[in-house]
Short mmCIF file of C-alpha atoms and ligand atoms in Angstrom, two decimals:
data_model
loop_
_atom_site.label_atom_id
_atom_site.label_comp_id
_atom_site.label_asym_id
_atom_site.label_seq_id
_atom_site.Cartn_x
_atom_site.Cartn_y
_atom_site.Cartn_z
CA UNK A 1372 9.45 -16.05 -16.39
CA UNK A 1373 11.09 -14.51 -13.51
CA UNK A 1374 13.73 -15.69 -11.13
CA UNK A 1375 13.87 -13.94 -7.75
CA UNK A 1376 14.89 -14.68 -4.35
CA UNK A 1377 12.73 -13.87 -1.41
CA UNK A 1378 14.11 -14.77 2.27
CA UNK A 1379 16.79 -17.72 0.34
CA UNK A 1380 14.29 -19.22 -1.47
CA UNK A 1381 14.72 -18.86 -5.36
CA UNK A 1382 10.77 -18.62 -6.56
CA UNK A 1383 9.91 -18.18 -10.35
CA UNK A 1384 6.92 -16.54 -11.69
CA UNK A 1385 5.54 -14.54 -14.55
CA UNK A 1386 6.71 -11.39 -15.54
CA UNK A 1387 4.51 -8.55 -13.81
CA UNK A 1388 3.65 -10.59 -11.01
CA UNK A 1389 4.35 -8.84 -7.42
CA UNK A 1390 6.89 -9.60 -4.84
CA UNK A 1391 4.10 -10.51 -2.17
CA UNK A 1392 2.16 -12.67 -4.84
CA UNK A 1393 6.12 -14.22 -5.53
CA UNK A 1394 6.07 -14.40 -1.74
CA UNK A 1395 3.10 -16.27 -1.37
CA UNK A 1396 4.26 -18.57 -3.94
CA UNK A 1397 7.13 -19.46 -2.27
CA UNK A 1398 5.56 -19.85 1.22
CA UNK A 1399 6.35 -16.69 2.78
CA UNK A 1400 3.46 -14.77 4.60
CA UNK A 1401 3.89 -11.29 4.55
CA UNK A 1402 1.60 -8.95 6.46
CA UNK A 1403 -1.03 -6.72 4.31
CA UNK A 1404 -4.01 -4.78 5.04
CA UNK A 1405 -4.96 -3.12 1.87
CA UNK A 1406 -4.30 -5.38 -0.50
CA UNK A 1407 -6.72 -7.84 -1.57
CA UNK A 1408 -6.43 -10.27 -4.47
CA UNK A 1409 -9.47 -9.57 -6.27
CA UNK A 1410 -8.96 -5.76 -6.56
CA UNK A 1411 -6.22 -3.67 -8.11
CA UNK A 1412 -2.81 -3.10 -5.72
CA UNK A 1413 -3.34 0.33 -4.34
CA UNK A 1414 -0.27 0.65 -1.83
CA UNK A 1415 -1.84 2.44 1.02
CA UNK A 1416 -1.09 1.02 4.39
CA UNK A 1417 3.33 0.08 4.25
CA UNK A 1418 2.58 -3.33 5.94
CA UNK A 1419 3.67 -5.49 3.29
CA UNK A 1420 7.28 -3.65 3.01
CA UNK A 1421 10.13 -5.51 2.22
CA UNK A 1422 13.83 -4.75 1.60
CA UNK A 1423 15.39 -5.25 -1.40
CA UNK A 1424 18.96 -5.62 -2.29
CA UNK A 1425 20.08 -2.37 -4.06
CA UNK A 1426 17.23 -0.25 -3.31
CA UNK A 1427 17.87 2.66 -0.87
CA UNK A 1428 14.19 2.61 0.97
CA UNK A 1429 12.08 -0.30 1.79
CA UNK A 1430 9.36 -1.18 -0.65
CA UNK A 1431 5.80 -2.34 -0.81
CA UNK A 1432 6.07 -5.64 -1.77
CA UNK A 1433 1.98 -5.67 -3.30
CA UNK A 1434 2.70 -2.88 -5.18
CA UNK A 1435 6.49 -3.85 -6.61
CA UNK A 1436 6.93 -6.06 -9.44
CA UNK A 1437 9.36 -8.78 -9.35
CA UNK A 1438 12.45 -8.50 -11.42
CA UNK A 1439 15.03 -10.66 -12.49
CA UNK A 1440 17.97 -11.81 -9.94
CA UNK A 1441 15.83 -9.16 -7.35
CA UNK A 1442 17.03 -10.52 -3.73
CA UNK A 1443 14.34 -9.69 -1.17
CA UNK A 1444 14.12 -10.10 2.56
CA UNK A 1445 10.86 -9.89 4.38
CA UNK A 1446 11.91 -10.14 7.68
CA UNK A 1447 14.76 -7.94 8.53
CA UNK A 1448 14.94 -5.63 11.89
CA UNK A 1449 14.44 -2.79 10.09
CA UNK A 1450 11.37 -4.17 7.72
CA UNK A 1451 9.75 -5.15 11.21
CA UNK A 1452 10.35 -1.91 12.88
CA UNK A 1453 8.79 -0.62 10.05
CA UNK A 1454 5.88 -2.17 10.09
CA UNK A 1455 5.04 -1.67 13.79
CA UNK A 1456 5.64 1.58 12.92
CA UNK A 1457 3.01 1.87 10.50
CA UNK A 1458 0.90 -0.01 13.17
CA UNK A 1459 1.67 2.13 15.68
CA UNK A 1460 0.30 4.88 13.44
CA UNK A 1461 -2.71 3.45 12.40
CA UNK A 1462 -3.95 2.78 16.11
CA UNK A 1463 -2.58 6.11 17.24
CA UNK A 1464 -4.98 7.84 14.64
CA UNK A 1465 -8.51 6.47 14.80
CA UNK A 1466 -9.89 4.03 17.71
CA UNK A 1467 -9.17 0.62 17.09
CA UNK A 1468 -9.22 -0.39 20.64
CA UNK A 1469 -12.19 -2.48 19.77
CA UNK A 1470 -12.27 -5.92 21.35
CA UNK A 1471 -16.45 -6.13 21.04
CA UNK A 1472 -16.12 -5.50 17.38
CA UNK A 1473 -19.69 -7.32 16.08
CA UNK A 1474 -18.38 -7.08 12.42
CA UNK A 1475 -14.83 -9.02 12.40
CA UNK A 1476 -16.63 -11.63 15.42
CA UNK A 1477 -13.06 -11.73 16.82
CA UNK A 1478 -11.19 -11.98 13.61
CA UNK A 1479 -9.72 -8.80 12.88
CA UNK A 1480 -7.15 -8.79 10.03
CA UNK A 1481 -6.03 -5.16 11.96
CA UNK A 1482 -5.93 -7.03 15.37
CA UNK A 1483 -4.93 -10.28 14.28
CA UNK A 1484 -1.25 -8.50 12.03
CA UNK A 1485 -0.58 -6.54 15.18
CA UNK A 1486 -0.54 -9.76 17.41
CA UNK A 1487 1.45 -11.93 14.90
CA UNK A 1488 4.22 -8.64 14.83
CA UNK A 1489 4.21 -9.20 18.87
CA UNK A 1490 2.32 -5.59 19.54
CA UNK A 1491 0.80 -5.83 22.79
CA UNK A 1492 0.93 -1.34 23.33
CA UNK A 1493 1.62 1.51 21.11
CA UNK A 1494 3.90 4.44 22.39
CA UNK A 1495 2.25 7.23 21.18
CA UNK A 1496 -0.57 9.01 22.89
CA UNK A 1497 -4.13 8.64 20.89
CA UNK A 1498 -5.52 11.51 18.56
CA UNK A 1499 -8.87 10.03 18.37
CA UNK A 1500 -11.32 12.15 17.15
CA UNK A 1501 -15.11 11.09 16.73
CA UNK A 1502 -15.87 10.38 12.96
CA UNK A 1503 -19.33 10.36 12.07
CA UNK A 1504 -20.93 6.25 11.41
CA UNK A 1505 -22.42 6.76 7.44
CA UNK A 1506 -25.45 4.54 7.61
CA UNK A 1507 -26.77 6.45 4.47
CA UNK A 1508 -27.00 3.98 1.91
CA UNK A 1509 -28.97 0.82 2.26
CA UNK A 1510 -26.60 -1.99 1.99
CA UNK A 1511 -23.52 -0.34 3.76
CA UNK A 1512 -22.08 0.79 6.57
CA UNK A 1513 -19.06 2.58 7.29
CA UNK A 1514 -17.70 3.51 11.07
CA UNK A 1515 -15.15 6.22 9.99
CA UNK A 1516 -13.56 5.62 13.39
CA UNK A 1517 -12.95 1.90 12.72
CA UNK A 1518 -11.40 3.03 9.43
CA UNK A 1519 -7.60 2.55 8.17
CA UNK A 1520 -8.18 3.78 5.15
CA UNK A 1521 -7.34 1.06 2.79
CA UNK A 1522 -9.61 2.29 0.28
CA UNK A 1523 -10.37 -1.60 -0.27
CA UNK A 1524 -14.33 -0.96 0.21
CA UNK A 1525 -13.71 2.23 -2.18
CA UNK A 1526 -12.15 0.33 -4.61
CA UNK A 1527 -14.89 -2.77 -4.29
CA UNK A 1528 -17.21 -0.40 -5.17
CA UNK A 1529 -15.52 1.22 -8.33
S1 FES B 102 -0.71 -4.27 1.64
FE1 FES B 102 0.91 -3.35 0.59
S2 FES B 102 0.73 -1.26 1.06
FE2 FES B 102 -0.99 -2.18 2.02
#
């Protein structure tokens, strides 16, 4: 086992086990998009980043694995300017301004992480581009324009 601190509380867990799964054991929420508990951690998005005591750059908490003593915060100024950073990015580069959406029925896990970090705006002008809608195959679906690449339907699939 594993004895870490995340946020002041001490949490143990198994070796291997991730610093958002250690998170979520000891209560914390921290904000993901790509990561999903039934597939692999892939890393993509930099929502879940975290700081970590002794490590230069902030780190994505689904993709790091806990360590012994390892002292994390989750909720520093920099870790959330971070992460409306990353948002900021993501709605900047395909349209999300979707408040109709007929797939999430109002529950957006995009919308819904951008409301809980208190974005209301993003500063940078849009580079929306259309993006074909791939209704090819006959079970899916997929509105390149809604995408945020997450690679979570690409990796359901594998
Ligand atoms: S949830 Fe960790 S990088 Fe996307």
């Amino acid at each position: 086992m594993v004895t870490l601190t995340i946020d002041g509380r001490t949490v143990e867990v198994p070796e291997g086990t991730t610093v958002l799964r250690a998170a979520e054991k000891a209560g914390i929420k921290i904000p993901t998009l790509c990561d999903h508990p039934h597939l692999q951690p892939f890393g993509g998005c930099r929502v879940c980043v975290v700081e970590v005591e002794g490590l230069r750059t902030l780190q994505p908490s689904c993709t790091l694995p806990v360590s012994q003593n390892m002292v994390v915060h989750t909720n520093t100024p920099k870790v959330l300017a971070a992460r409306k950073f990353v948002l900021t990015l993501i709605f900047s580069d395909r349209n999300h301004f979707c408040p109709y959406c007929q797939v999430s029925g109002g529950d957006c896990e995009l919308q819904n992480t951008a409301l809980e970090m208190g974005m209301t705006h993003w500063d940078y002008q849009p580079a929306w581009k259309p993006y074909p809608v791939d209704a090819s195959h006959p079970n899916l679906v997929i509105d390149h324009n809604r995408c945020i690449l997450c690679r979570r339907c690409v990796r359901a699939c594998g």
